[in-house]
Amino acid sequence: MTKISLGLEYATISACRISLMSPELLDSVLLQTDFPELKLHASGKVRDVYTLDQDRLLFVATDRISAFDYVLATGIPHKGRVLTQISLFWFEFLRDLVPNHLLTADVSQYLAPLQQYAAQLQGRSMIVARAEMFPVECVVRGYISGSAWKEYKATGTVCGIALPKGLQESDRLPEPIFTPSTKATSGHDENISFAEMSKLVGPELSSQLRDLTLTVYKKAADYALQKGIIIADTKFEFGRTPRGITLADEVLTPDSSRFWPADKYAPGRAQESFDKQYVRDYLEQIRWNKRPPAPALPVEVARRTSEKYVEAYHQLTGLELDA
Ligand code: PZK
């Protein structure tokens, strides 16, 4: 972003720039999906999943953004496409380690009734194999942050795992740890121990999921760090398909992970978010009480946030997100 500093004229120029989000860009933002021919299978804060048939689902990433647990009134241009393209990148990168649920992301191969929505779906959707999902979230942490930092400060452990004494907030852990969780009724995930996970899905599957989670995280986090992005932690969802234990949902995106810019990393405090920092700063600045209704974002905040997502994609993959 070019900083224009011309003394007296600055206020005028800055006011003009605020109105400069083009109608094309605003038009491209997708907040809601609506495919009347299809049955909604699951809908989250950001993603919508539709049933196609017995074996296949349509997975769509919208441009919605959540902050402090609520979906904001404003969408972020390109966000759904960026998150989808990041997942596609990782599916390919990880294909030798784990099967994934992707069938195709090429809209021209989608079923005929979806072709009328081709423009909307292009780049932000996938047809995926329907999996029998395991009722656990496979969380892995390479750095101590968020709920794990809170738990460690209180008890010295995280999900029943003892950690070295004297860790600071955001410290890198000696080894990544597997810290599973379950979807609690409150809507918030609840951390569980490996023993509790074993009671839920069995000890053998638990060991397989833990080993797979750690192997996949290590390979991806090592790659991302070489590209200047710390993946502090992430959450995987696995299920069973004819391919065996299958990696599903979105993978290693800024929505399912904590992405930190490596060049700003400094333990001893919370880290800046690669993607959502402008949003959080704005919401703190306007002193939103963090209760609904969630506010809208100024166009400038939405635009700068959009640039962060596109930058994350470019930094990770070396590719340009096509306009
Ligand atoms: C599935 N979710 C989580 C919730 C979302 C996603 N391949 C699959 N087979 C069966 N079920 C799922 C998947 C996947 N992926 C994932 N729910 C169901 C979820 C809300 C919105 F986009």
XYZ file of C-alpha atoms and ligand atoms in Angstrom:
345
model
C 0.000 0.000 0.000
C 1.472 3.386 -0.976
C 1.548 5.837 1.896
C 0.733 9.310 0.600
C 1.991 12.023 2.923
C 1.398 15.498 1.580
C 0.709 17.455 4.739
C -2.513 19.408 4.379
C -3.749 17.425 1.424
C -3.520 14.104 3.238
C -7.015 14.178 4.755
C -8.581 14.729 1.333
C -6.565 12.022 -0.369
C -7.277 9.561 2.400
C -11.018 10.288 2.212
C -10.941 9.661 -1.532
C -9.110 6.370 -1.112
C -11.783 5.096 1.242
C -14.349 5.169 -1.551
C -12.005 3.451 -3.996
C -13.158 -0.161 -3.596
C -14.384 -0.816 -7.108
C -17.916 -2.066 -7.765
C -16.401 -5.153 -9.457
C -14.522 -6.024 -6.279
C -17.540 -5.471 -4.043
C -19.640 -7.499 -6.494
C -17.259 -10.436 -6.252
C -17.711 -10.767 -2.479
C -19.823 -13.787 -1.535
C -21.472 -13.646 1.884
C -24.224 -16.224 1.399
C -24.581 -19.251 -0.795
C -27.949 -20.326 -2.095
C -28.352 -23.376 -4.311
C -32.073 -24.154 -4.186
C -31.539 -27.481 -6.005
C -29.237 -28.768 -3.248
C -29.704 -29.783 0.358
C -27.453 -28.029 2.883
C -25.342 -30.657 4.657
C -23.497 -28.412 7.119
C -22.914 -24.725 7.491
C -20.231 -23.019 9.522
C -19.220 -19.444 10.212
C -17.367 -19.302 6.919
C -18.020 -22.492 4.905
C -21.138 -24.156 3.548
C -21.356 -27.809 2.581
C -24.098 -29.183 0.333
C -25.142 -32.762 -0.395
C -24.735 -33.863 -4.010
C -25.420 -37.589 -3.677
C -24.595 -40.564 -1.439
C -20.860 -40.257 -1.947
C -20.200 -36.629 -2.745
C -20.516 -33.169 -1.181
C -20.056 -29.661 -2.538
C -17.774 -27.667 -0.263
C -17.929 -23.856 -0.630
C -15.757 -21.237 1.061
C -17.542 -17.891 1.314
C -15.857 -14.512 1.908
C -17.264 -14.293 5.427
C -14.809 -13.487 8.202
C -15.143 -14.139 11.898
C -13.434 -12.286 14.688
C -13.859 -12.687 18.432
C -16.216 -15.605 17.663
C -18.686 -13.727 15.457
C -19.132 -13.426 11.737
C -18.783 -9.770 10.766
C -21.234 -7.925 8.544
C -18.576 -7.284 5.878
C -17.020 -9.877 3.575
C -13.351 -9.926 2.602
C -12.692 -9.823 -1.158
C -10.969 -13.014 -2.422
C -10.948 -14.686 1.015
C -12.939 -17.771 -0.001
C -10.778 -18.311 -3.074
C -7.569 -17.828 -1.098
C -8.583 -20.350 1.549
C -9.686 -22.862 -1.074
C -6.468 -22.462 -3.076
C -4.367 -22.841 0.086
C -6.191 -26.096 0.939
C -5.689 -27.352 -2.628
C -1.988 -26.525 -2.415
C -1.612 -28.520 0.810
C -3.662 -31.479 -0.467
C -1.169 -31.801 -3.313
C 1.855 -31.117 -1.077
C 0.727 -33.790 1.419
C -0.581 -36.385 -1.010
C 2.192 -38.899 -0.280
C 1.468 -38.732 3.464
C -2.328 -38.925 3.580
C -5.316 -39.412 1.256
C -7.668 -36.402 1.127
C -11.323 -35.870 0.276
C -10.790 -33.769 -2.878
C -12.466 -35.127 -6.009
C -12.309 -32.028 -8.204
C -12.164 -28.256 -7.943
C -12.626 -27.816 -11.685
C -16.104 -26.317 -12.044
C -16.380 -27.440 -15.680
C -16.416 -31.003 -14.303
C -19.239 -30.285 -11.836
C -22.714 -31.711 -12.458
C -24.877 -29.981 -15.035
C -27.271 -28.328 -12.527
C -24.297 -26.498 -10.954
C -23.110 -24.920 -14.212
C -25.494 -21.965 -13.790
C -23.475 -21.070 -10.643
C -20.074 -21.564 -12.293
C -18.965 -17.956 -11.843
C -19.834 -18.015 -8.148
C -18.218 -21.411 -7.526
C -15.004 -20.972 -9.533
C -11.939 -21.025 -7.316
C -13.828 -21.199 -4.035
C -15.409 -24.657 -4.134
C -14.564 -28.334 -4.329
C -16.466 -31.529 -4.849
C -15.326 -33.850 -2.082
C -15.812 -37.481 -1.128
C -18.321 -37.867 1.651
C -16.495 -39.264 4.654
C -17.718 -40.776 7.876
C -16.252 -38.039 10.033
C -14.543 -38.871 13.329
C -16.070 -36.861 16.196
C -12.742 -35.323 17.267
C -10.745 -32.358 16.146
C -7.106 -33.269 15.614
C -5.235 -30.242 16.946
C -1.457 -29.970 16.870
C 0.606 -27.211 18.424
C 4.201 -26.329 17.676
C 4.017 -23.127 19.740
C 2.133 -22.328 22.935
C -0.736 -19.917 22.444
C -4.460 -19.399 22.997
C -6.268 -21.932 25.194
C -3.089 -24.021 25.564
C -1.202 -21.037 27.003
C -4.073 -20.404 29.466
C -4.102 -24.063 30.536
C -0.301 -24.214 30.871
C -0.209 -21.075 33.030
C -2.861 -22.569 35.342
C -1.651 -26.195 35.508
C 1.711 -26.640 33.750
C 0.047 -29.124 31.375
C -1.863 -28.975 28.070
C -4.498 -31.657 27.423
C -2.834 -33.788 30.069
C 0.643 -33.407 28.531
C 3.303 -32.107 30.935
C 5.410 -29.338 29.384
C 8.768 -27.914 30.465
C 8.628 -25.311 33.248
C 9.236 -21.665 32.470
C 7.697 -21.447 28.993
C 6.708 -17.983 27.833
C 3.615 -17.124 25.793
C 4.143 -18.020 22.090
C 7.309 -20.038 22.792
C 8.174 -22.785 20.359
C 7.635 -26.186 21.992
C 10.513 -28.702 22.175
C 8.347 -30.993 19.995
C 4.889 -30.409 18.485
C 2.135 -31.834 20.693
C -1.196 -33.451 19.778
C -4.017 -31.774 21.732
C -7.364 -33.177 20.528
C -10.689 -31.523 21.183
C -14.365 -32.260 20.780
C -17.155 -30.033 19.583
C -18.813 -29.044 22.849
C -22.519 -28.157 22.921
C -21.600 -24.534 23.753
C -20.162 -24.243 20.230
C -16.660 -23.889 21.616
C -14.274 -26.815 21.232
C -13.333 -28.543 24.452
C -9.782 -29.811 24.906
C -9.570 -33.488 25.852
C -6.735 -35.823 26.831
C -5.499 -38.631 24.589
C -7.127 -41.086 27.038
C -10.498 -39.329 26.630
C -10.129 -39.387 22.867
C -9.397 -43.130 23.077
C -12.670 -43.657 24.931
C -14.508 -41.790 22.159
C -13.020 -43.372 19.014
C -10.870 -46.233 20.324
C -7.153 -46.443 21.141
C -6.000 -47.772 17.786
C -7.669 -45.060 15.705
C -6.548 -42.440 18.246
C -2.902 -43.474 17.811
C -3.259 -43.457 14.019
C -4.831 -39.992 14.010
C -2.227 -38.620 16.432
C 0.691 -39.967 14.383
C -0.818 -38.734 11.111
C -1.561 -35.298 12.600
C 2.001 -34.861 13.874
C 3.610 -36.095 10.649
C 1.457 -33.872 8.442
C 1.944 -30.803 10.664
C 5.719 -31.209 10.814
C 6.080 -31.425 7.040
C 3.784 -28.450 6.399
C 5.091 -26.227 9.218
C 8.673 -26.854 8.157
C 7.811 -25.816 4.592
C 5.839 -22.739 5.694
C 8.668 -21.560 7.961
C 11.041 -21.619 4.974
C 8.536 -19.275 3.312
C 8.470 -16.919 6.328
C 5.210 -18.110 7.903
C 5.031 -19.765 11.312
C 2.103 -22.168 11.549
C 1.840 -22.053 15.334
C -0.960 -24.587 15.532
C -3.660 -26.102 13.370
C -6.745 -28.252 13.445
C -7.370 -31.200 11.118
C -10.591 -33.109 10.567
C -10.341 -36.691 9.402
C -12.949 -39.184 8.312
C -13.201 -42.624 6.777
C -13.715 -43.047 3.027
C -13.031 -45.896 0.598
C -9.475 -44.431 0.491
C -9.009 -45.191 4.207
C -8.386 -42.533 6.861
C -8.887 -39.359 4.854
C -7.967 -35.722 5.457
C -11.157 -33.674 5.054
C -12.430 -30.114 5.455
C -10.067 -27.205 4.819
C -6.418 -27.746 5.665
C -3.700 -25.511 7.042
C -5.466 -22.264 6.196
C -5.351 -19.088 8.286
C -8.904 -19.964 9.445
C -7.971 -23.419 10.746
C -4.525 -22.427 12.017
C -2.579 -19.623 13.627
C -0.374 -18.093 10.915
C 2.261 -15.725 12.299
C 4.650 -13.634 10.190
C 8.064 -15.151 11.051
C 9.887 -11.824 10.722
C 7.811 -10.336 13.562
C 7.972 -13.355 15.872
C 8.876 -12.513 19.466
C 7.920 -14.838 22.342
C 6.790 -13.415 25.677
C 3.607 -11.893 24.247
C 0.684 -12.742 21.990
C 1.706 -12.648 18.290
C 0.162 -10.565 15.553
C -2.151 -12.528 13.303
C -0.941 -12.741 9.695
C -4.429 -12.144 8.329
C -6.805 -10.735 10.958
C -4.697 -8.129 12.743
C -6.268 -5.092 11.007
C -9.728 -6.476 11.808
C -8.936 -7.094 15.473
C -7.265 -3.697 15.836
C -10.296 -1.986 14.312
C -12.764 -3.879 16.510
C -10.725 -2.976 19.616
C -10.472 0.633 18.475
C -14.246 1.034 18.135
C -14.611 -0.778 21.476
C -17.141 -3.295 20.182
C -18.543 -5.152 23.220
C -18.036 -8.470 21.358
C -21.717 -9.270 21.497
C -24.009 -9.478 18.472
C -24.718 -7.831 16.162
C -21.156 -7.888 14.872
C -20.184 -4.614 13.209
C -19.330 -3.916 9.579
C -15.757 -3.071 8.615
C -14.622 0.119 6.881
C -13.778 -0.631 3.265
C -10.133 0.211 3.974
C -9.891 -2.452 6.707
C -11.591 -5.019 4.449
C -9.258 -4.148 1.587
C -6.054 -4.343 3.646
C -7.227 -7.638 5.137
C -7.939 -8.974 1.660
C -4.376 -8.055 0.689
C -3.043 -10.042 3.659
C -4.886 -13.181 2.525
C -3.645 -12.804 -1.040
C -0.137 -12.176 0.308
C -0.278 -15.294 2.503
C -1.228 -17.367 -0.540
C 1.594 -15.889 -2.586
C 4.150 -16.234 0.187
C 3.244 -19.888 0.781
C 2.905 -21.076 -2.793
C 4.934 -18.628 -4.877
C 1.847 -18.341 -7.091
C -0.383 -15.397 -7.930
C -4.051 -15.721 -7.099
C -5.629 -15.166 -10.501
C -7.890 -12.127 -10.655
C -18.085 -32.500 6.944
N -17.859 -30.787 8.287
C -17.319 -29.673 9.045
C -18.944 -27.801 9.208
C -18.127 -26.836 6.838
C -17.546 -27.962 7.326
N -15.744 -34.912 3.306
C -16.720 -34.790 4.250
N -17.596 -35.789 4.423
C -18.557 -35.700 5.334
N -18.712 -34.647 6.116
C -17.864 -33.601 6.022
C -16.838 -33.641 5.069
C -15.914 -32.569 4.909
N -15.195 -31.707 4.810
C -17.199 -31.568 7.425
N -19.107 -31.158 8.382
C -19.267 -32.233 7.573
C -17.946 -28.448 8.518
C -19.513 -26.653 8.704
C -19.098 -26.137 7.508
F -17.736 -26.381 5.655
